[in-house]
């Protein structure tokens, strides 16, 4: 079945270092969404990308959607302790449209 | 605050029992989704309702069932509970009704942590 894979599973960085998580789908996606879940919290919607090659920025966060619409990335510049959490990508299932979540990348930031 | 309300926050019950999880969506949202989150399985889609009707189904066990009521709140019923059902259960809502919420951002509640002993 369709899969959405994320790497790495864990990332430990020093505060101020950059961070990137990658998301790959086994099929072409109509759109991709990114969510952040703080420890002990619930997933919170960050952004949705729709167009091939789309790049969107939110302050220190940069989101990209691949040209083939099968992969995406989230890059955080100069991480802060407030960036700690698990970042999920999610894309529609090609058989029914339900949102399939990647396994997430857990980010820890050492001050 | 996402505007999605889930109750209870915690549930501890024994194997073989039945529990009901409740969710009130954000004002104006017609779709409600249920997800299960466990350490080894990530966020697993269970089921979606749109304006009272089942719209999409994931890998939901036959022991589990859900419904959405006329006031749009939803309940997830888990029966014949097993140890492996212990997990965090999230409800989410969205404005759109696109199957499974594929095109609309989801707004998650705080979750219900179920512990089966």
PDB file of C-alpha atoms in Angstrom:
ATOM      1  CA  UNK A   1       0.000   0.000   0.000  1.00  0.00           C
ATOM      2  CA  UNK A   2       0.917   3.655  -0.196  1.00  0.00           C
ATOM      3  CA  UNK A   3       3.558   4.748   2.256  1.00  0.00           C
ATOM      4  CA  UNK A   4       4.836   8.054   3.529  1.00  0.00           C
ATOM      5  CA  UNK A   5       8.327   7.729   4.962  1.00  0.00           C
ATOM      6  CA  UNK A   6      10.232  10.253   7.006  1.00  0.00           C
ATOM      7  CA  UNK A   7      13.898  10.431   7.857  1.00  0.00           C
ATOM      8  CA  UNK A   8      15.606  10.719  10.179  1.00  0.00           C
ATOM      9  CA  UNK A   9      13.532   9.242  12.989  1.00  0.00           C
ATOM     10  CA  UNK A  10      15.469  11.233  15.602  1.00  0.00           C
ATOM     11  CA  UNK A  11      17.704  14.268  15.422  1.00  0.00           C
ATOM     12  CA  UNK A  12      19.660  15.780  18.263  1.00  0.00           C
ATOM     13  CA  UNK A  13      21.165  19.205  17.631  1.00  0.00           C
ATOM     14  CA  UNK A  14      22.925  21.932  19.529  1.00  0.00           C
ATOM     15  CA  UNK A  15      20.943  25.147  19.790  1.00  0.00           C
ATOM     16  CA  UNK A  16      21.810  27.326  16.825  1.00  0.00           C
ATOM     17  CA  UNK A  17      22.445  24.427  14.453  1.00  0.00           C
ATOM     18  CA  UNK A  18      20.237  23.805  11.452  1.00  0.00           C
ATOM     19  CA  UNK A  19      17.816  20.880  11.138  1.00  0.00           C
ATOM     20  CA  UNK A  20      16.215  19.154   8.165  1.00  0.00           C
ATOM     21  CA  UNK A  21      13.650  16.377   7.946  1.00  0.00           C
ATOM     22  CA  UNK A  22      12.765  14.613   4.720  1.00  0.00           C
ATOM     23  CA  UNK A  23       9.502  13.084   3.642  1.00  0.00           C
ATOM     24  CA  UNK A  24       9.075  10.620   0.773  1.00  0.00           C
ATOM     25  CA  UNK A  25       5.913   9.159  -0.670  1.00  0.00           C
ATOM     26  CA  UNK A  26       5.667   5.986  -2.720  1.00  0.00           C
ATOM     27  CA  UNK A  27       3.139   7.766  -4.963  1.00  0.00           C
ATOM     28  CA  UNK A  28       2.552  11.272  -6.313  1.00  0.00           C
ATOM     29  CA  UNK A  29       0.743  13.499  -3.860  1.00  0.00           C
ATOM     30  CA  UNK A  30      -1.872  16.140  -4.615  1.00  0.00           C
ATOM     31  CA  UNK A  31      -0.645  18.058  -1.588  1.00  0.00           C
ATOM     32  CA  UNK A  32       1.466  17.614   1.496  1.00  0.00           C
ATOM     33  CA  UNK A  33       0.867  18.926   4.985  1.00  0.00           C
ATOM     34  CA  UNK A  34       3.275  19.403   7.867  1.00  0.00           C
ATOM     35  CA  UNK A  35       2.417  19.191  11.550  1.00  0.00           C
ATOM     36  CA  UNK A  36       4.348  19.715  14.771  1.00  0.00           C
ATOM     37  CA  UNK A  37       3.659  17.851  17.990  1.00  0.00           C
ATOM     38  CA  UNK A  38       5.273  19.156  21.161  1.00  0.00           C
ATOM     39  CA  UNK A  39       6.110  16.609  23.878  1.00  0.00           C
ATOM     40  CA  UNK A  40       2.881  15.712  25.643  1.00  0.00           C
ATOM     41  CA  UNK A  41       0.859  17.736  23.158  1.00  0.00           C
ATOM     42  CA  UNK A  42      -1.214  17.221  20.079  1.00  0.00           C
ATOM     43  CA  UNK A  43      -0.277  17.654  16.405  1.00  0.00           C
ATOM     44  CA  UNK A  44      -0.589  21.249  15.237  1.00  0.00           C
ATOM     45  CA  UNK A  45      -0.936  22.140  11.570  1.00  0.00           C
ATOM     46  CA  UNK A  46       2.000  24.118  10.201  1.00  0.00           C
ATOM     47  CA  UNK A  47       1.557  24.397   6.456  1.00  0.00           C
ATOM     48  CA  UNK A  48       0.195  22.847   3.261  1.00  0.00           C
ATOM     49  CA  UNK A  49       2.058  22.676  -0.039  1.00  0.00           C
ATOM     50  CA  UNK A  50       0.179  22.065  -3.267  1.00  0.00           C
ATOM     51  CA  UNK A  51       2.268  23.047  -6.272  1.00  0.00           C
ATOM     52  CA  UNK A  52       5.186  21.165  -7.780  1.00  0.00           C
ATOM     53  CA  UNK A  53       8.466  22.731  -6.638  1.00  0.00           C
ATOM     54  CA  UNK A  54       6.688  24.990  -4.159  1.00  0.00           C
ATOM     55  CA  UNK A  55       8.763  26.641  -1.423  1.00  0.00           C
ATOM     56  CA  UNK A  56       7.171  28.350   1.563  1.00  0.00           C
ATOM     57  CA  UNK A  57       8.783  30.045   4.534  1.00  0.00           C
ATOM     58  CA  UNK A  58       7.572  30.681   8.045  1.00  0.00           C
ATOM     59  CA  UNK A  59      10.228  32.686   9.895  1.00  0.00           C
ATOM     60  CA  UNK A  60      13.083  30.188  10.401  1.00  0.00           C
ATOM     61  CA  UNK A  61      11.174  27.282   8.825  1.00  0.00           C
ATOM     62  CA  UNK A  62      11.428  26.515   5.089  1.00  0.00           C
ATOM     63  CA  UNK A  63       9.162  23.953   3.465  1.00  0.00           C
ATOM     64  CA  UNK A  64       9.706  22.465   0.021  1.00  0.00           C
ATOM     65  CA  UNK A  65       7.583  20.262  -2.211  1.00  0.00           C
ATOM     66  CA  UNK A  66       9.501  18.268  -4.787  1.00  0.00           C
ATOM     67  CA  UNK A  67       9.134  18.728  -8.522  1.00  0.00           C
ATOM     68  CA  UNK A  68       7.653  15.250  -8.868  1.00  0.00           C
ATOM     69  CA  UNK A  69       5.350  15.872  -5.879  1.00  0.00           C
ATOM     70  CA  UNK A  70       6.617  12.719  -4.194  1.00  0.00           C
ATOM     71  CA  UNK A  71       8.909  14.265  -1.638  1.00  0.00           C
ATOM     72  CA  UNK A  72       9.087  17.192   0.702  1.00  0.00           C
ATOM     73  CA  UNK A  73      11.420  18.683   3.271  1.00  0.00           C
ATOM     74  CA  UNK A  74      11.290  20.929   6.285  1.00  0.00           C
ATOM     75  CA  UNK A  75      14.393  22.924   7.154  1.00  0.00           C
ATOM     76  CA  UNK A  76      14.825  24.889  10.361  1.00  0.00           C
ATOM     77  CA  UNK A  77      17.573  27.492  10.473  1.00  0.00           C
ATOM     78  CA  UNK A  78      19.359  28.176  13.752  1.00  0.00           C
ATOM     79  CA  UNK A  79      17.257  25.924  15.967  1.00  0.00           C
ATOM     80  CA  UNK A  80      15.941  27.134  19.303  1.00  0.00           C
ATOM     81  CA  UNK A  81      14.758  25.145  22.301  1.00  0.00           C
ATOM     82  CA  UNK A  82      11.202  26.073  21.354  1.00  0.00           C
ATOM     83  CA  UNK A  83      11.605  23.984  18.189  1.00  0.00           C
ATOM     84  CA  UNK A  84      11.671  20.763  20.227  1.00  0.00           C
ATOM     85  CA  UNK A  85       9.009  18.269  19.206  1.00  0.00           C
ATOM     86  CA  UNK A  86       8.066  15.758  16.550  1.00  0.00           C
ATOM     87  CA  UNK A  87       7.528  16.949  13.007  1.00  0.00           C
ATOM     88  CA  UNK A  88       5.120  14.970  10.826  1.00  0.00           C
ATOM     89  CA  UNK A  89       4.461  15.162   7.140  1.00  0.00           C
ATOM     90  CA  UNK A  90       1.127  13.891   5.832  1.00  0.00           C
ATOM     91  CA  UNK A  91      -0.222  13.245   2.378  1.00  0.00           C
ATOM     92  CA  UNK A  92      -3.490  12.007   0.893  1.00  0.00           C
ATOM     93  CA  UNK A  93      -3.964   8.305   0.308  1.00  0.00           C
ATOM     94  CA  UNK A  94      -4.370   7.746  -3.430  1.00  0.00           C
ATOM     95  CA  UNK A  95      -7.268   5.378  -2.938  1.00  0.00           C
ATOM     96  CA  UNK A  96      -9.573   7.402  -0.841  1.00  0.00           C
ATOM     97  CA  UNK A  97      -7.982  10.660   0.033  1.00  0.00           C
ATOM     98  CA  UNK A  98      -7.474   9.932   3.707  1.00  0.00           C
ATOM     99  CA  UNK A  99      -4.443  11.642   5.198  1.00  0.00           C
ATOM    100  CA  UNK A 100      -1.484   9.322   5.725  1.00  0.00           C
ATOM    101  CA  UNK A 101       1.062  10.499   8.270  1.00  0.00           C
ATOM    102  CA  UNK A 102       4.762   9.784   8.162  1.00  0.00           C
ATOM    103  CA  UNK A 103       6.354   8.282  11.256  1.00  0.00           C
ATOM    104  CA  UNK A 104       7.659  11.684  12.283  1.00  0.00           C
ATOM    105  CA  UNK A 105      11.079  13.103  13.090  1.00  0.00           C
ATOM    106  CA  UNK A 106      11.681  13.800  16.742  1.00  0.00           C
ATOM    107  CA  UNK A 107      13.859  16.861  17.239  1.00  0.00           C
ATOM    108  CA  UNK A 108      15.696  17.568  20.466  1.00  0.00           C
ATOM    109  CA  UNK A 109      17.675  20.755  20.962  1.00  0.00           C
ATOM    110  CA  UNK A 110      20.454  21.056  23.504  1.00  0.00           C
ATOM    111  CA  UNK A 111      20.835  24.572  24.899  1.00  0.00           C
TER     112      UNK A 111
ATOM    113  CA  UNK B   1      -6.323  26.074  21.785  1.00  0.00           C
ATOM    114  CA  UNK B   2      -7.453  24.190  18.669  1.00  0.00           C
ATOM    115  CA  UNK B   3     -11.137  24.445  19.531  1.00  0.00           C
ATOM    116  CA  UNK B   4     -11.508  20.651  19.430  1.00  0.00           C
ATOM    117  CA  UNK B   5     -12.602  19.178  22.768  1.00  0.00           C
ATOM    118  CA  UNK B   6     -11.941  15.599  23.760  1.00  0.00           C
ATOM    119  CA  UNK B   7     -13.084  13.819  26.894  1.00  0.00           C
ATOM    120  CA  UNK B   8     -11.967  12.163  29.017  1.00  0.00           C
ATOM    121  CA  UNK B   9      -8.313  13.084  29.139  1.00  0.00           C
ATOM    122  CA  UNK B  10      -7.305   9.760  30.681  1.00  0.00           C
ATOM    123  CA  UNK B  11      -8.941   6.359  30.842  1.00  0.00           C
ATOM    124  CA  UNK B  12      -7.692   3.322  32.702  1.00  0.00           C
ATOM    125  CA  UNK B  13      -9.648   0.141  32.246  1.00  0.00           C
ATOM    126  CA  UNK B  14      -9.269  -3.615  32.233  1.00  0.00           C
ATOM    127  CA  UNK B  15      -9.031  -6.041  29.349  1.00  0.00           C
ATOM    128  CA  UNK B  16     -12.379  -7.090  27.965  1.00  0.00           C
ATOM    129  CA  UNK B  17     -14.078  -3.830  28.903  1.00  0.00           C
ATOM    130  CA  UNK B  18     -15.755  -1.252  26.697  1.00  0.00           C
ATOM    131  CA  UNK B  19     -15.111   2.500  26.685  1.00  0.00           C
ATOM    132  CA  UNK B  20     -16.461   5.533  24.865  1.00  0.00           C
ATOM    133  CA  UNK B  21     -14.345   8.491  23.813  1.00  0.00           C
ATOM    134  CA  UNK B  22     -16.059  11.770  23.035  1.00  0.00           C
ATOM    135  CA  UNK B  23     -15.121  14.602  20.685  1.00  0.00           C
ATOM    136  CA  UNK B  24     -16.612  18.005  19.935  1.00  0.00           C
ATOM    137  CA  UNK B  25     -15.264  19.572  16.742  1.00  0.00           C
ATOM    138  CA  UNK B  26     -14.347  23.205  16.186  1.00  0.00           C
ATOM    139  CA  UNK B  27     -17.309  25.461  15.606  1.00  0.00           C
ATOM    140  CA  UNK B  28     -18.173  25.341  11.922  1.00  0.00           C
ATOM    141  CA  UNK B  29     -16.231  22.174  11.121  1.00  0.00           C
ATOM    142  CA  UNK B  30     -18.335  19.405   9.642  1.00  0.00           C
ATOM    143  CA  UNK B  31     -15.702  16.664   9.501  1.00  0.00           C
ATOM    144  CA  UNK B  32     -14.430  14.655  12.431  1.00  0.00           C
ATOM    145  CA  UNK B  33     -11.525  12.227  12.244  1.00  0.00           C
ATOM    146  CA  UNK B  34     -10.203   9.705  14.707  1.00  0.00           C
ATOM    147  CA  UNK B  35      -6.519   8.768  14.901  1.00  0.00           C
ATOM    148  CA  UNK B  36      -4.691   6.308  17.112  1.00  0.00           C
ATOM    149  CA  UNK B  37      -1.148   7.133  18.202  1.00  0.00           C
ATOM    150  CA  UNK B  38       1.078   4.534  19.744  1.00  0.00           C
ATOM    151  CA  UNK B  39       4.842   4.527  20.097  1.00  0.00           C
ATOM    152  CA  UNK B  40       5.485   1.933  17.434  1.00  0.00           C
ATOM    153  CA  UNK B  41       2.758   2.842  14.967  1.00  0.00           C
ATOM    154  CA  UNK B  42       2.781   6.623  14.706  1.00  0.00           C
ATOM    155  CA  UNK B  43      -0.505   8.342  13.810  1.00  0.00           C
ATOM    156  CA  UNK B  44      -2.892   5.761  12.391  1.00  0.00           C
ATOM    157  CA  UNK B  45      -6.079   6.944  10.704  1.00  0.00           C
ATOM    158  CA  UNK B  46      -9.141   5.140  12.019  1.00  0.00           C
ATOM    159  CA  UNK B  47     -12.247   6.755  10.560  1.00  0.00           C
ATOM    160  CA  UNK B  48     -13.782   9.996   9.305  1.00  0.00           C
ATOM    161  CA  UNK B  49     -17.304  11.371   9.500  1.00  0.00           C
ATOM    162  CA  UNK B  50     -18.674  14.267   7.534  1.00  0.00           C
ATOM    163  CA  UNK B  51     -21.927  15.891   8.593  1.00  0.00           C
ATOM    164  CA  UNK B  52     -23.147  12.742  10.261  1.00  0.00           C
ATOM    165  CA  UNK B  53     -22.127  10.227   7.624  1.00  0.00           C
ATOM    166  CA  UNK B  54     -19.129   7.925   7.494  1.00  0.00           C
ATOM    167  CA  UNK B  55     -16.810   9.279   4.795  1.00  0.00           C
ATOM    168  CA  UNK B  56     -13.574   7.309   5.000  1.00  0.00           C
ATOM    169  CA  UNK B  57     -12.319   4.304   6.866  1.00  0.00           C
ATOM    170  CA  UNK B  58      -8.788   3.329   7.820  1.00  0.00           C
ATOM    171  CA  UNK B  59      -7.477   0.240   9.551  1.00  0.00           C
ATOM    172  CA  UNK B  60     -10.155   0.359  12.216  1.00  0.00           C
ATOM    173  CA  UNK B  61     -10.704  -2.887  14.085  1.00  0.00           C
ATOM    174  CA  UNK B  62     -14.131  -4.497  14.077  1.00  0.00           C
ATOM    175  CA  UNK B  63     -14.159  -4.101  17.874  1.00  0.00           C
ATOM    176  CA  UNK B  64     -14.094  -0.333  17.334  1.00  0.00           C
ATOM    177  CA  UNK B  65     -16.978   1.754  16.077  1.00  0.00           C
ATOM    178  CA  UNK B  66     -17.780   5.417  15.813  1.00  0.00           C
ATOM    179  CA  UNK B  67     -20.618   7.752  15.002  1.00  0.00           C
ATOM    180  CA  UNK B  68     -21.272  11.437  14.514  1.00  0.00           C
ATOM    181  CA  UNK B  69     -24.415  12.937  15.962  1.00  0.00           C
ATOM    182  CA  UNK B  70     -26.680  15.694  14.572  1.00  0.00           C
ATOM    183  CA  UNK B  71     -24.904  18.288  16.718  1.00  0.00           C
ATOM    184  CA  UNK B  72     -21.671  17.079  15.010  1.00  0.00           C
ATOM    185  CA  UNK B  73     -19.997  15.712  18.104  1.00  0.00           C
ATOM    186  CA  UNK B  74     -18.551  12.257  17.663  1.00  0.00           C
ATOM    187  CA  UNK B  75     -17.995   9.210  19.818  1.00  0.00           C
ATOM    188  CA  UNK B  76     -15.491   6.412  19.366  1.00  0.00           C
ATOM    189  CA  UNK B  77     -16.487   3.137  21.017  1.00  0.00           C
ATOM    190  CA  UNK B  78     -13.811   0.592  21.824  1.00  0.00           C
ATOM    191  CA  UNK B  79     -14.958  -2.824  23.007  1.00  0.00           C
ATOM    192  CA  UNK B  80     -13.409  -6.111  24.147  1.00  0.00           C
ATOM    193  CA  UNK B  81     -10.335  -4.121  24.966  1.00  0.00           C
ATOM    194  CA  UNK B  82      -6.900  -5.712  24.714  1.00  0.00           C
ATOM    195  CA  UNK B  83      -3.576  -4.616  26.138  1.00  0.00           C
ATOM    196  CA  UNK B  84      -2.474  -3.584  22.661  1.00  0.00           C
ATOM    197  CA  UNK B  85      -5.271  -1.024  22.464  1.00  0.00           C
ATOM    198  CA  UNK B  86      -3.424   1.153  24.966  1.00  0.00           C
ATOM    199  CA  UNK B  87      -2.609   4.331  23.064  1.00  0.00           C
ATOM    200  CA  UNK B  88      -3.362   8.002  22.651  1.00  0.00           C
ATOM    201  CA  UNK B  89      -6.563   8.549  20.681  1.00  0.00           C
ATOM    202  CA  UNK B  90      -6.866  11.858  18.874  1.00  0.00           C
ATOM    203  CA  UNK B  91      -9.891  13.454  17.383  1.00  0.00           C
ATOM    204  CA  UNK B  92      -9.423  16.092  14.703  1.00  0.00           C
ATOM    205  CA  UNK B  93     -11.817  18.265  12.763  1.00  0.00           C
ATOM    206  CA  UNK B  94     -11.696  20.212   9.538  1.00  0.00           C
ATOM    207  CA  UNK B  95     -13.854  22.568   7.550  1.00  0.00           C
ATOM    208  CA  UNK B  96     -13.869  20.485   4.392  1.00  0.00           C
ATOM    209  CA  UNK B  97     -15.299  17.056   3.780  1.00  0.00           C
ATOM    210  CA  UNK B  98     -12.786  15.862   1.243  1.00  0.00           C
ATOM    211  CA  UNK B  99     -12.396  12.165   1.859  1.00  0.00           C
ATOM    212  CA  UNK B 100     -10.128  11.625   4.815  1.00  0.00           C
ATOM    213  CA  UNK B 101      -9.391  15.302   5.102  1.00  0.00           C
ATOM    214  CA  UNK B 102      -6.898  15.118   2.305  1.00  0.00           C
ATOM    215  CA  UNK B 103      -7.214  18.743   1.292  1.00  0.00           C
ATOM    216  CA  UNK B 104      -8.072  20.485   4.530  1.00  0.00           C
ATOM    217  CA  UNK B 105      -5.811  21.160   7.492  1.00  0.00           C
ATOM    218  CA  UNK B 106      -6.737  19.081  10.498  1.00  0.00           C
ATOM    219  CA  UNK B 107      -7.210  20.603  13.941  1.00  0.00           C
ATOM    220  CA  UNK B 108      -6.465  18.109  16.668  1.00  0.00           C
ATOM    221  CA  UNK B 109      -7.860  17.840  20.168  1.00  0.00           C
ATOM    222  CA  UNK B 110      -5.671  17.140  23.183  1.00  0.00           C
ATOM    223  CA  UNK B 111      -6.317  13.422  22.957  1.00  0.00           C
ATOM    224  CA  UNK B 112      -7.530  10.702  25.285  1.00  0.00           C
ATOM    225  CA  UNK B 113      -4.855   8.489  26.783  1.00  0.00           C
ATOM    226  CA  UNK B 114      -6.223   4.978  27.125  1.00  0.00           C
ATOM    227  CA  UNK B 115      -4.462   2.474  29.344  1.00  0.00           C
ATOM    228  CA  UNK B 116      -5.703  -1.107  29.299  1.00  0.00           C
ATOM    229  CA  UNK B 117      -4.462  -3.227  32.206  1.00  0.00           C
TER     230      UNK B 117
END
